[in-house]
Amino acid sequence: MSSTELPSVPPTSVLPKTAPVRVGEGERLRSVGLPGVTLTVRSRPPAREGLPPALYVHGLGGSSQNWSALMMLLDGIVESEAVDLPGFGDSPPPDDGDYSVTGHARAVIRHLDAARRGPVHLFGNSLGGAVATRVAAVRPDLVRSLTLVSPALPELRVQRSAVPTALLGAPGAAALFTRFTREWTAEQRVRGVMALCYGDPGRVTPEAFRHAVEELERRLELPYFWDAMTRSARGLVNAYTLGGQHGLWRQAERVLAPTLLVYGGRDQLVGFRMAQRAARAFRDSRLVTLPEAGHVAMMEYPETVATAFRELLKDTQGAAGGGESPSAPGAGREAEGVSGDDAGSTSEDDAKASGNTGAGS
């Protein structure tokens, strides 16, 4: 092991005890043992029998808590589960140390296969968007619709504000960053994350901020925290360099499921200019643009994202019932009623529902 790498992580059996993970009202957590990986799954009891299943995948540095607000708003529409990717949230590291996009996608596929819940309505944010795209491309039988919030798909000209996150995967970068930020409090770190991920950090309630600080304090005590961050960032950068059939844009073109794309105009991590390219790449897509939103629209404007998903669900169910054919490749369309200026007119409940602010990239 190079001296610039992080030290090896102890097995999960000897990891220190940390504070319990926060479980929101109406939520429950369970641990799922799978070949090579153990996942913590956050879920909400279905409002009634027979609801279609949904699965949510968070971004780099995030957790299943990032989806709590949206999951609550979709009660009665879908049966919701959100995973903590390996090494994030309350999930321990993968046995093989594979934090690549393919490794994370493999964990999601193993969970869906073991649970036999597929096909699901699959949601992904940022890194989770790249993971969800790969899952939908290689296992179309597991995905009935795809909703991507600021998906981390390759960009030729990365925004300057996103460069530090990309550099996190460089050898020695995590050790250097931890030394540089040794004196930072959890409150300072959370404010920095919110400034990077939110279009308007002022929308975060004091309660949600406090919950985010508590969660970060818990995770900083885990010996594998920086290892998971570093290796996942490196895995994402590596995925950007892949060509051919393994390239993320090529896989986006292979996705058969109806796809909802949500992009924020104030996103500092995923370029807003990528929205139109994504709408062309996914063959059966609709695009929702939120000029005031940042990188985590499902946390800033959960009502708007929920409305857009309900419209997608209604339209796809109608198309299935009426025998209509899917849109032609590249026929991305703006979703009616939830695009553009609607981001500035959503209810105050959006801010109150934003939940934990440990947003990922």
Short mmCIF file of the C-alpha atoms (twelve columns), coordinates in Angstrom:
data_MODEL
# 
_entry.id   MODEL 
# 
loop_
_atom_site.group_PDB 
_atom_site.id 
_atom_site.type_symbol 
_atom_site.label_atom_id 
_atom_site.label_alt_id 
_atom_site.label_comp_id 
_atom_site.label_asym_id 
_atom_site.label_seq_id 
_atom_site.Cartn_x 
_atom_site.Cartn_y 
_atom_site.Cartn_z 
_atom_site.pdbx_PDB_model_num 
ATOM 1   C CA . MET A 1   0.000   0.000   0.000   1 
ATOM 2   C CA . SER A 2   1.325   3.422   -0.926  1 
ATOM 3   C CA . SER A 3   2.104   5.814   1.883   1 
ATOM 4   C CA . THR A 4   -0.379  8.212   0.318   1 
ATOM 5   C CA . GLU A 5   -3.257  5.793   0.758   1 
ATOM 6   C CA . LEU A 6   -5.543  5.666   3.760   1 
ATOM 7   C CA . PRO A 7   -4.797  2.974   6.346   1 
ATOM 8   C CA . SER A 8   -6.614  -0.328  6.127   1 
ATOM 9   C CA . VAL A 9   -10.066 -0.475  7.664   1 
ATOM 10  C CA . PRO A 10  -10.738 -2.950  10.469  1 
ATOM 11  C CA . PRO A 11  -13.394 -5.613  9.920   1 
ATOM 12  C CA . THR A 12  -16.942 -4.623  10.811  1 
ATOM 13  C CA . SER A 13  -16.895 -6.979  13.785  1 
ATOM 14  C CA . VAL A 14  -14.396 -4.713  15.580  1 
ATOM 15  C CA . LEU A 15  -15.721 -1.327  14.511  1 
ATOM 16  C CA . PRO A 16  -16.390 1.100   17.373  1 
ATOM 17  C CA . LYS A 17  -19.897 1.696   18.627  1 
ATOM 18  C CA . THR A 18  -21.377 4.948   17.385  1 
ATOM 19  C CA . ALA A 19  -24.533 6.912   18.072  1 
ATOM 20  C CA . PRO A 20  -27.687 5.389   16.591  1 
ATOM 21  C CA . VAL A 21  -28.832 6.495   13.162  1 
ATOM 22  C CA . ARG A 22  -31.804 8.843   13.131  1 
ATOM 23  C CA . VAL A 23  -35.067 7.246   12.039  1 
ATOM 24  C CA . GLY A 24  -37.796 9.659   10.993  1 
ATOM 25  C CA . GLU A 25  -41.440 9.381   11.906  1 
ATOM 26  C CA . GLY A 26  -43.048 6.511   10.016  1 
ATOM 27  C CA . GLU A 27  -39.679 5.081   8.942   1 
ATOM 28  C CA . ARG A 28  -37.944 1.871   9.879   1 
ATOM 29  C CA . LEU A 29  -34.413 0.529   9.356   1 
ATOM 30  C CA . ARG A 30  -33.253 -2.988  8.737   1 
ATOM 31  C CA . SER A 31  -29.946 -4.624  7.860   1 
ATOM 32  C CA . VAL A 32  -29.795 -6.845  4.792   1 
ATOM 33  C CA . GLY A 33  -26.978 -9.369  4.440   1 
ATOM 34  C CA . LEU A 34  -26.009 -10.069 0.828   1 
ATOM 35  C CA . PRO A 35  -23.045 -11.826 -0.809  1 
ATOM 36  C CA . GLY A 36  -20.027 -9.609  -0.134  1 
ATOM 37  C CA . VAL A 37  -21.959 -6.688  1.296   1 
ATOM 38  C CA . THR A 38  -24.368 -5.689  4.059   1 
ATOM 39  C CA . LEU A 39  -26.819 -2.871  3.359   1 
ATOM 40  C CA . THR A 40  -28.934 -0.790  5.703   1 
ATOM 41  C CA . VAL A 41  -32.354 -0.195  4.161   1 
ATOM 42  C CA . ARG A 42  -34.706 2.619   5.207   1 
ATOM 43  C CA . SER A 43  -38.362 2.072   4.407   1 
ATOM 44  C CA . ARG A 44  -41.871 3.284   5.061   1 
ATOM 45  C CA . PRO A 45  -44.752 0.861   5.634   1 
ATOM 46  C CA . PRO A 46  -46.972 0.888   2.537   1 
ATOM 47  C CA . ALA A 47  -50.156 2.915   2.860   1 
ATOM 48  C CA . ARG A 48  -52.042 0.010   1.317   1 
ATOM 49  C CA . GLU A 49  -51.450 -3.335  -0.314  1 
ATOM 50  C CA . GLY A 50  -50.460 -3.613  -3.940  1 
ATOM 51  C CA . LEU A 51  -48.468 -0.382  -4.325  1 
ATOM 52  C CA . PRO A 52  -45.623 -0.553  -6.854  1 
ATOM 53  C CA . PRO A 53  -42.168 -0.710  -5.239  1 
ATOM 54  C CA . ALA A 54  -39.632 2.140   -5.368  1 
ATOM 55  C CA . LEU A 55  -35.931 2.223   -4.471  1 
ATOM 56  C CA . TYR A 56  -33.850 5.358   -3.815  1 
ATOM 57  C CA . VAL A 57  -30.049 5.661   -4.156  1 
ATOM 58  C CA . HIS A 58  -28.166 8.610   -2.596  1 
ATOM 59  C CA . GLY A 59  -25.074 10.505  -3.727  1 
ATOM 60  C CA . LEU A 60  -21.444 10.731  -2.592  1 
ATOM 61  C CA . GLY A 61  -21.310 11.503  1.126   1 
ATOM 62  C CA . GLY A 62  -25.076 11.162  1.464   1 
ATOM 63  C CA . SER A 63  -27.305 8.473   2.906   1 
ATOM 64  C CA . SER A 64  -30.814 7.097   2.717   1 
ATOM 65  C CA . GLN A 65  -31.919 10.029  4.907   1 
ATOM 66  C CA . ASN A 66  -31.566 12.280  1.855   1 
ATOM 67  C CA . TRP A 67  -34.782 10.742  0.508   1 
ATOM 68  C CA . SER A 68  -36.928 10.911  3.650   1 
ATOM 69  C CA . ALA A 69  -38.929 13.966  2.569   1 
ATOM 70  C CA . LEU A 70  -39.704 12.610  -0.893  1 
ATOM 71  C CA . MET A 71  -40.534 9.159   0.444   1 
ATOM 72  C CA . MET A 72  -43.077 10.684  2.828   1 
ATOM 73  C CA . LEU A 73  -44.696 12.676  0.016   1 
ATOM 74  C CA . LEU A 74  -45.046 9.547   -2.121  1 
ATOM 75  C CA . ASP A 75  -46.891 7.564   0.552   1 
ATOM 76  C CA . GLY A 76  -49.922 6.030   -1.092  1 
ATOM 77  C CA . ILE A 77  -48.228 6.183   -4.513  1 
ATOM 78  C CA . VAL A 78  -45.350 3.722   -4.129  1 
ATOM 79  C CA . GLU A 79  -43.899 1.397   -1.500  1 
ATOM 80  C CA . SER A 80  -40.616 3.133   -0.669  1 
ATOM 81  C CA . GLU A 81  -37.188 1.802   0.282   1 
ATOM 82  C CA . ALA A 82  -33.901 3.731   0.322   1 
ATOM 83  C CA . VAL A 83  -30.497 2.076   0.620   1 
ATOM 84  C CA . ASP A 84  -27.327 3.220   2.325   1 
ATOM 85  C CA . LEU A 85  -24.652 2.372   -0.231  1 
ATOM 86  C CA . PRO A 86  -21.713 0.312   1.095   1 
ATOM 87  C CA . GLY A 87  -19.574 2.450   3.413   1 
ATOM 88  C CA . PHE A 88  -22.198 5.217   3.710   1 
ATOM 89  C CA . GLY A 89  -24.996 5.920   6.144   1 
ATOM 90  C CA . ASP A 90  -25.214 2.887   8.397   1 
ATOM 91  C CA . SER A 91  -23.902 0.340   5.863   1 
ATOM 92  C CA . PRO A 92  -20.440 -1.107  6.547   1 
ATOM 93  C CA . PRO A 93  -17.771 -1.215  3.818   1 
ATOM 94  C CA . PRO A 94  -18.028 -3.880  1.106   1 
ATOM 95  C CA . ASP A 95  -15.985 -6.993  1.733   1 
ATOM 96  C CA . ASP A 96  -13.900 -6.480  -1.420  1 
ATOM 97  C CA . GLY A 97  -13.363 -2.736  -0.941  1 
ATOM 98  C CA . ASP A 98  -14.905 -2.037  -4.367  1 
ATOM 99  C CA . TYR A 99  -16.391 1.484   -4.327  1 
ATOM 100 C CA . SER A 100 -16.618 1.859   -8.098  1 
ATOM 101 C CA . VAL A 101 -19.876 2.823   -9.796  1 
ATOM 102 C CA . THR A 102 -20.090 -0.778  -10.973 1 
ATOM 103 C CA . GLY A 103 -19.467 -2.027  -7.419  1 
ATOM 104 C CA . HIS A 104 -22.262 0.157   -6.025  1 
ATOM 105 C CA . ALA A 105 -24.563 -0.886  -8.884  1 
ATOM 106 C CA . ARG A 106 -23.787 -4.523  -8.125  1 
ATOM 107 C CA . ALA A 107 -24.853 -3.995  -4.505  1 
ATOM 108 C CA . VAL A 108 -28.158 -2.449  -5.626  1 
ATOM 109 C CA . ILE A 109 -28.792 -5.301  -8.069  1 
ATOM 110 C CA . ARG A 110 -28.046 -7.912  -5.411  1 
ATOM 111 C CA . HIS A 111 -30.506 -6.256  -3.063  1 
ATOM 112 C CA . LEU A 112 -33.246 -6.122  -5.695  1 
ATOM 113 C CA . ASP A 113 -32.641 -9.714  -6.752  1 
ATOM 114 C CA . ALA A 114 -32.660 -10.961 -3.157  1 
ATOM 115 C CA . ALA A 115 -35.769 -8.963  -2.214  1 
ATOM 116 C CA . ARG A 116 -37.588 -9.899  -5.440  1 
ATOM 117 C CA . ARG A 117 -39.160 -6.441  -5.475  1 
ATOM 118 C CA . GLY A 118 -38.353 -5.657  -9.088  1 
ATOM 119 C CA . PRO A 119 -39.185 -4.087  -11.353 1 
ATOM 120 C CA . VAL A 120 -39.028 -0.933  -9.215  1 
ATOM 121 C CA . HIS A 121 -39.342 2.775   -9.728  1 
ATOM 122 C CA . LEU A 122 -35.644 3.579   -9.317  1 
ATOM 123 C CA . PHE A 123 -34.470 6.989   -8.062  1 
ATOM 124 C CA . GLY A 124 -30.886 8.274   -7.974  1 
ATOM 125 C CA . ASN A 125 -29.141 11.509  -7.028  1 
ATOM 126 C CA . SER A 126 -25.663 12.469  -8.275  1 
ATOM 127 C CA . LEU A 127 -23.403 9.432   -7.743  1 
ATOM 128 C CA . GLY A 128 -26.627 7.516   -7.107  1 
ATOM 129 C CA . GLY A 129 -27.840 8.766   -10.486 1 
ATOM 130 C CA . ALA A 130 -24.816 7.217   -12.190 1 
ATOM 131 C CA . VAL A 131 -25.376 3.997   -10.241 1 
ATOM 132 C CA . ALA A 132 -29.087 3.929   -11.129 1 
ATOM 133 C CA . THR A 133 -28.304 4.565   -14.807 1 
ATOM 134 C CA . ARG A 134 -25.955 1.584   -14.849 1 
ATOM 135 C CA . VAL A 135 -28.516 -0.630  -13.106 1 
ATOM 136 C CA . ALA A 136 -31.247 0.367   -15.576 1 
ATOM 137 C CA . ALA A 137 -28.946 -0.265  -18.547 1 
ATOM 138 C CA . VAL A 138 -27.632 -3.688  -17.555 1 
ATOM 139 C CA . ARG A 139 -30.765 -5.005  -15.795 1 
ATOM 140 C CA . PRO A 140 -33.812 -3.507  -17.515 1 
ATOM 141 C CA . ASP A 141 -35.942 -6.233  -15.955 1 
ATOM 142 C CA . LEU A 142 -35.428 -4.608  -12.540 1 
ATOM 143 C CA . VAL A 143 -36.503 -1.045  -13.490 1 
ATOM 144 C CA . ARG A 144 -39.990 0.140   -14.448 1 
ATOM 145 C CA . SER A 145 -39.131 3.867   -14.348 1 
ATOM 146 C CA . LEU A 146 -36.020 5.924   -13.654 1 
ATOM 147 C CA . THR A 147 -35.923 9.274   -11.832 1 
ATOM 148 C CA . LEU A 148 -32.546 11.032  -11.803 1 
ATOM 149 C CA . VAL A 149 -31.884 14.167  -9.750  1 
ATOM 150 C CA . SER A 150 -28.672 15.885  -10.921 1 
ATOM 151 C CA . PRO A 151 -27.144 12.598  -12.113 1 
ATOM 152 C CA . ALA A 152 -23.339 12.475  -12.131 1 
ATOM 153 C CA . LEU A 153 -22.814 11.750  -15.820 1 
ATOM 154 C CA . PRO A 154 -19.520 12.631  -17.558 1 
ATOM 155 C CA . GLU A 155 -18.864 16.286  -18.395 1 
ATOM 156 C CA . LEU A 156 -16.056 17.501  -20.630 1 
ATOM 157 C CA . ARG A 157 -15.903 20.875  -18.876 1 
ATOM 158 C CA . VAL A 158 -16.387 20.307  -15.166 1 
ATOM 159 C CA . GLN A 159 -17.552 23.297  -13.151 1 
ATOM 160 C CA . ARG A 160 -14.804 24.915  -11.100 1 
ATOM 161 C CA . SER A 161 -16.856 24.446  -7.914  1 
ATOM 162 C CA . ALA A 162 -16.928 20.675  -8.546  1 
ATOM 163 C CA . VAL A 163 -13.155 20.279  -8.909  1 
ATOM 164 C CA . PRO A 164 -12.393 19.811  -5.160  1 
ATOM 165 C CA . THR A 165 -14.891 16.940  -4.984  1 
ATOM 166 C CA . ALA A 166 -13.310 15.286  -8.017  1 
ATOM 167 C CA . LEU A 167 -9.819  15.750  -6.555  1 
ATOM 168 C CA . LEU A 168 -10.906 13.957  -3.376  1 
ATOM 169 C CA . GLY A 169 -10.193 10.703  -5.175  1 
ATOM 170 C CA . ALA A 170 -6.551  11.592  -5.836  1 
ATOM 171 C CA . PRO A 171 -3.979  9.649   -3.766  1 
ATOM 172 C CA . GLY A 172 -3.210  11.488  -0.542  1 
ATOM 173 C CA . ALA A 173 -5.969  14.071  -1.032  1 
ATOM 174 C CA . ALA A 174 -8.127  12.821  1.838   1 
ATOM 175 C CA . ALA A 175 -5.208  12.788  4.275   1 
ATOM 176 C CA . LEU A 176 -4.256  16.314  3.215   1 
ATOM 177 C CA . PHE A 177 -7.837  17.535  3.557   1 
ATOM 178 C CA . THR A 178 -8.278  16.014  7.003   1 
ATOM 179 C CA . ARG A 179 -5.078  17.706  8.198   1 
ATOM 180 C CA . PHE A 180 -6.172  21.031  6.723   1 
ATOM 181 C CA . THR A 181 -9.641  20.840  8.294   1 
ATOM 182 C CA . ARG A 182 -8.607  19.298  11.608  1 
ATOM 183 C CA . GLU A 183 -9.933  22.264  13.592  1 
ATOM 184 C CA . TRP A 184 -13.252 22.507  11.752  1 
ATOM 185 C CA . THR A 185 -16.334 21.759  13.813  1 
ATOM 186 C CA . ALA A 186 -19.139 19.539  12.556  1 
ATOM 187 C CA . GLU A 187 -21.289 22.677  12.272  1 
ATOM 188 C CA . GLN A 188 -18.732 24.327  9.985   1 
ATOM 189 C CA . ARG A 189 -18.474 21.222  7.823   1 
ATOM 190 C CA . VAL A 190 -22.257 20.938  7.463   1 
ATOM 191 C CA . ARG A 191 -22.558 24.608  6.516   1 
ATOM 192 C CA . GLY A 192 -19.923 24.055  3.849   1 
ATOM 193 C CA . VAL A 193 -21.777 21.057  2.432   1 
ATOM 194 C CA . MET A 194 -25.081 22.954  2.413   1 
ATOM 195 C CA . ALA A 195 -23.489 25.944  0.665   1 
ATOM 196 C CA . LEU A 196 -22.198 23.576  -2.014  1 
ATOM 197 C CA . CYS A 197 -25.300 21.403  -2.436  1 
ATOM 198 C CA . TYR A 198 -28.248 23.759  -1.890  1 
ATOM 199 C CA . GLY A 199 -29.389 26.523  -4.198  1 
ATOM 200 C CA . ASP A 200 -30.572 28.374  -1.085  1 
ATOM 201 C CA . PRO A 201 -29.169 27.019  2.209   1 
ATOM 202 C CA . GLY A 202 -31.625 29.298  4.005   1 
ATOM 203 C CA . ARG A 203 -34.384 26.810  3.179   1 
ATOM 204 C CA . VAL A 204 -32.917 24.354  5.702   1 
ATOM 205 C CA . THR A 205 -34.737 24.498  9.031   1 
ATOM 206 C CA . PRO A 206 -32.793 24.703  12.331  1 
ATOM 207 C CA . GLU A 207 -34.054 21.224  13.218  1 
ATOM 208 C CA . ALA A 208 -32.830 19.746  9.935   1 
ATOM 209 C CA . PHE A 209 -29.464 21.459  10.410  1 
ATOM 210 C CA . ARG A 210 -29.140 19.987  13.892  1 
ATOM 211 C CA . HIS A 211 -29.951 16.512  12.608  1 
ATOM 212 C CA . ALA A 212 -27.302 16.894  9.884   1 
ATOM 213 C CA . VAL A 213 -24.665 17.893  12.427  1 
ATOM 214 C CA . GLU A 214 -25.509 14.912  14.625  1 
ATOM 215 C CA . GLU A 215 -25.286 12.547  11.664  1 
ATOM 216 C CA . LEU A 216 -21.930 13.954  10.554  1 
ATOM 217 C CA . GLU A 217 -20.534 13.679  14.074  1 
ATOM 218 C CA . ARG A 218 -21.600 10.028  14.107  1 
ATOM 219 C CA . ARG A 219 -20.037 9.249   10.751  1 
ATOM 220 C CA . LEU A 220 -16.751 11.035  11.488  1 
ATOM 221 C CA . GLU A 221 -16.211 8.501   14.268  1 
ATOM 222 C CA . LEU A 222 -16.250 5.641   11.754  1 
ATOM 223 C CA . PRO A 223 -12.716 4.597   10.758  1 
ATOM 224 C CA . TYR A 224 -13.777 3.944   7.159   1 
ATOM 225 C CA . PHE A 225 -15.557 7.286   6.592   1 
ATOM 226 C CA . TRP A 226 -12.809 8.945   4.540   1 
ATOM 227 C CA . ASP A 227 -11.873 5.700   2.829   1 
ATOM 228 C CA . ALA A 228 -15.432 5.282   1.525   1 
ATOM 229 C CA . MET A 229 -15.543 8.920   0.400   1 
ATOM 230 C CA . THR A 230 -12.159 8.779   -1.315  1 
ATOM 231 C CA . ARG A 231 -12.619 5.479   -3.091  1 
ATOM 232 C CA . SER A 232 -16.169 6.346   -4.223  1 
ATOM 233 C CA . ALA A 233 -14.971 9.693   -5.598  1 
ATOM 234 C CA . ARG A 234 -12.169 7.875   -7.405  1 
ATOM 235 C CA . GLY A 235 -14.632 5.319   -8.719  1 
ATOM 236 C CA . LEU A 236 -16.851 8.067   -10.110 1 
ATOM 237 C CA . VAL A 237 -13.937 9.805   -11.829 1 
ATOM 238 C CA . ASN A 238 -12.847 6.469   -13.301 1 
ATOM 239 C CA . ALA A 239 -16.374 5.890   -14.605 1 
ATOM 240 C CA . TYR A 240 -16.148 9.227   -16.423 1 
ATOM 241 C CA . THR A 241 -13.150 7.921   -18.391 1 
ATOM 242 C CA . LEU A 242 -14.706 4.668   -19.555 1 
ATOM 243 C CA . GLY A 243 -15.570 4.421   -23.217 1 
ATOM 244 C CA . GLY A 244 -17.461 1.971   -25.381 1 
ATOM 245 C CA . GLN A 245 -20.430 0.053   -24.037 1 
ATOM 246 C CA . HIS A 246 -19.316 0.695   -20.435 1 
ATOM 247 C CA . GLY A 247 -19.432 4.480   -20.810 1 
ATOM 248 C CA . LEU A 248 -22.206 6.099   -18.794 1 
ATOM 249 C CA . TRP A 249 -23.589 8.094   -21.740 1 
ATOM 250 C CA . ARG A 250 -23.671 4.943   -23.884 1 
ATOM 251 C CA . GLN A 251 -25.487 3.160   -21.075 1 
ATOM 252 C CA . ALA A 252 -27.929 6.060   -20.756 1 
ATOM 253 C CA . GLU A 253 -28.846 5.497   -24.406 1 
ATOM 254 C CA . ARG A 254 -29.577 1.839   -23.611 1 
ATOM 255 C CA . VAL A 255 -32.089 2.598   -20.838 1 
ATOM 256 C CA . LEU A 256 -35.554 1.441   -21.854 1 
ATOM 257 C CA . ALA A 257 -37.494 2.681   -18.820 1 
ATOM 258 C CA . PRO A 258 -39.382 5.993   -18.902 1 
ATOM 259 C CA . THR A 259 -36.992 8.513   -17.361 1 
ATOM 260 C CA . LEU A 260 -37.598 11.684  -15.358 1 
ATOM 261 C CA . LEU A 261 -34.624 14.073  -15.272 1 
ATOM 262 C CA . VAL A 262 -34.432 16.832  -12.646 1 
ATOM 263 C CA . TYR A 263 -31.747 19.540  -12.879 1 
ATOM 264 C CA . GLY A 264 -31.141 22.576  -10.680 1 
ATOM 265 C CA . GLY A 265 -30.131 25.925  -12.120 1 
ATOM 266 C CA . ARG A 266 -27.878 26.651  -9.118  1 
ATOM 267 C CA . ASP A 267 -26.207 23.234  -9.057  1 
ATOM 268 C CA . GLN A 268 -22.499 23.692  -8.297  1 
ATOM 269 C CA . LEU A 269 -21.578 20.030  -8.827  1 
ATOM 270 C CA . VAL A 270 -23.442 18.920  -11.964 1 
ATOM 271 C CA . GLY A 271 -23.572 21.432  -14.800 1 
ATOM 272 C CA . PHE A 272 -27.054 22.736  -15.602 1 
ATOM 273 C CA . ARG A 273 -25.988 22.746  -19.259 1 
ATOM 274 C CA . MET A 274 -25.966 18.917  -19.149 1 
ATOM 275 C CA . ALA A 275 -29.755 18.801  -18.794 1 
ATOM 276 C CA . GLN A 276 -30.484 18.981  -22.522 1 
ATOM 277 C CA . ARG A 277 -27.820 16.414  -23.361 1 
ATOM 278 C CA . ALA A 278 -29.326 14.026  -20.831 1 
ATOM 279 C CA . ALA A 279 -32.810 14.596  -22.263 1 
ATOM 280 C CA . ARG A 280 -31.478 13.594  -25.687 1 
ATOM 281 C CA . ALA A 281 -29.543 10.579  -24.397 1 
ATOM 282 C CA . PHE A 282 -32.362 8.848   -22.512 1 
ATOM 283 C CA . ARG A 283 -34.733 7.602   -25.177 1 
ATOM 284 C CA . ASP A 284 -38.017 8.020   -23.265 1 
ATOM 285 C CA . SER A 285 -37.348 11.076  -21.120 1 
ATOM 286 C CA . ARG A 286 -38.953 14.157  -19.690 1 
ATOM 287 C CA . LEU A 287 -36.994 17.043  -18.220 1 
ATOM 288 C CA . VAL A 288 -37.810 19.205  -15.196 1 
ATOM 289 C CA . THR A 289 -35.592 22.245  -14.682 1 
ATOM 290 C CA . LEU A 290 -35.648 24.141  -11.387 1 
ATOM 291 C CA . PRO A 291 -33.766 27.451  -11.742 1 
ATOM 292 C CA . GLU A 292 -33.548 28.088  -7.980  1 
ATOM 293 C CA . ALA A 293 -32.557 24.564  -6.943  1 
ATOM 294 C CA . GLY A 294 -29.085 23.256  -6.249  1 
ATOM 295 C CA . HIS A 295 -27.706 19.726  -6.355  1 
ATOM 296 C CA . VAL A 296 -30.332 18.033  -4.175  1 
ATOM 297 C CA . ALA A 297 -33.704 19.122  -5.523  1 
ATOM 298 C CA . MET A 298 -35.456 16.216  -3.790  1 
ATOM 299 C CA . MET A 299 -34.432 17.826  -0.480  1 
ATOM 300 C CA . GLU A 300 -34.927 21.492  -1.430  1 
ATOM 301 C CA . TYR A 301 -38.126 21.082  -3.442  1 
ATOM 302 C CA . PRO A 302 -39.545 17.665  -2.553  1 
ATOM 303 C CA . GLU A 303 -43.105 18.725  -3.417  1 
ATOM 304 C CA . THR A 304 -42.054 19.680  -6.944  1 
ATOM 305 C CA . VAL A 305 -40.132 16.463  -7.512  1 
ATOM 306 C CA . ALA A 306 -43.034 14.425  -6.107  1 
ATOM 307 C CA . THR A 307 -45.469 16.165  -8.471  1 
ATOM 308 C CA . ALA A 308 -43.216 15.462  -11.454 1 
ATOM 309 C CA . PHE A 309 -42.950 11.789  -10.507 1 
ATOM 310 C CA . ARG A 310 -46.722 11.487  -10.097 1 
ATOM 311 C CA . GLU A 311 -47.134 12.899  -13.608 1 
ATOM 312 C CA . LEU A 312 -44.569 10.438  -14.963 1 
ATOM 313 C CA . LEU A 313 -46.388 7.584   -13.247 1 
ATOM 314 C CA . LYS A 314 -49.781 8.697   -14.536 1 
ATOM 315 C CA . ASP A 315 -48.544 9.103   -18.090 1 
ATOM 316 C CA . THR A 316 -46.655 5.816   -18.217 1 
ATOM 317 C CA . GLN A 317 -49.585 3.910   -16.746 1 
ATOM 318 C CA . GLY A 318 -51.854 5.551   -19.283 1 
ATOM 319 C CA . ALA A 319 -49.499 4.660   -22.115 1 
ATOM 320 C CA . ALA A 320 -49.314 1.056   -20.908 1 
ATOM 321 C CA . GLY A 321 -53.084 0.826   -20.690 1 
ATOM 322 C CA . GLY A 322 -53.641 2.428   -24.077 1 
ATOM 323 C CA . GLY A 323 -50.948 0.536   -25.906 1 
ATOM 324 C CA . GLU A 324 -49.033 3.661   -26.845 1 
ATOM 325 C CA . SER A 325 -45.447 3.259   -27.934 1 
ATOM 326 C CA . PRO A 326 -42.620 4.900   -25.998 1 
ATOM 327 C CA . SER A 327 -41.091 8.135   -27.162 1 
ATOM 328 C CA . ALA A 328 -38.524 7.979   -29.903 1 
ATOM 329 C CA . PRO A 329 -34.856 8.085   -28.884 1 
ATOM 330 C CA . GLY A 330 -33.818 11.578  -27.846 1 
ATOM 331 C CA . ALA A 331 -37.400 12.791  -27.514 1 
ATOM 332 C CA . GLY A 332 -36.852 14.435  -24.131 1 
ATOM 333 C CA . ARG A 333 -39.716 16.748  -23.247 1 
ATOM 334 C CA . GLU A 334 -40.320 19.371  -20.591 1 
ATOM 335 C CA . ALA A 335 -42.762 18.133  -17.973 1 
ATOM 336 C CA . GLU A 336 -45.856 20.306  -17.812 1 
ATOM 337 C CA . GLY A 337 -46.628 22.258  -14.673 1 
ATOM 338 C CA . VAL A 338 -43.382 21.574  -12.789 1 
ATOM 339 C CA . SER A 339 -40.673 23.215  -14.845 1 
ATOM 340 C CA . GLY A 340 -38.970 26.557  -14.778 1 
ATOM 341 C CA . ASP A 341 -40.434 29.121  -12.421 1 
ATOM 342 C CA . ASP A 342 -42.399 26.602  -10.355 1 
ATOM 343 C CA . ALA A 343 -39.285 26.139  -8.237  1 
ATOM 344 C CA . GLY A 344 -39.751 29.581  -6.796  1 
ATOM 345 C CA . SER A 345 -43.403 29.108  -5.919  1 
ATOM 346 C CA . THR A 346 -43.505 25.795  -4.085  1 
ATOM 347 C CA . SER A 347 -45.032 25.677  -0.650  1 
ATOM 348 C CA . GLU A 348 -43.218 26.410  2.582   1 
ATOM 349 C CA . ASP A 349 -43.737 22.750  3.448   1 
ATOM 350 C CA . ASP A 350 -40.932 21.942  0.980   1 
ATOM 351 C CA . ALA A 351 -38.373 23.572  3.245   1 
ATOM 352 C CA . LYS A 352 -39.814 21.984  6.370   1 
ATOM 353 C CA . ALA A 353 -39.894 18.573  4.731   1 
ATOM 354 C CA . SER A 354 -36.272 18.653  3.593   1 
ATOM 355 C CA . GLY A 355 -35.166 16.406  6.432   1 
ATOM 356 C CA . ASN A 356 -31.511 15.543  6.980   1 
ATOM 357 C CA . THR A 357 -29.113 17.833  5.143   1 
ATOM 358 C CA . GLY A 358 -26.166 15.487  4.878   1 
ATOM 359 C CA . ALA A 359 -26.448 15.848  1.126   1 
ATOM 360 C CA . GLY A 360 -24.055 14.015  -1.119  1 
ATOM 361 C CA . SER A 361 -22.584 14.761  -4.501  1 
# 
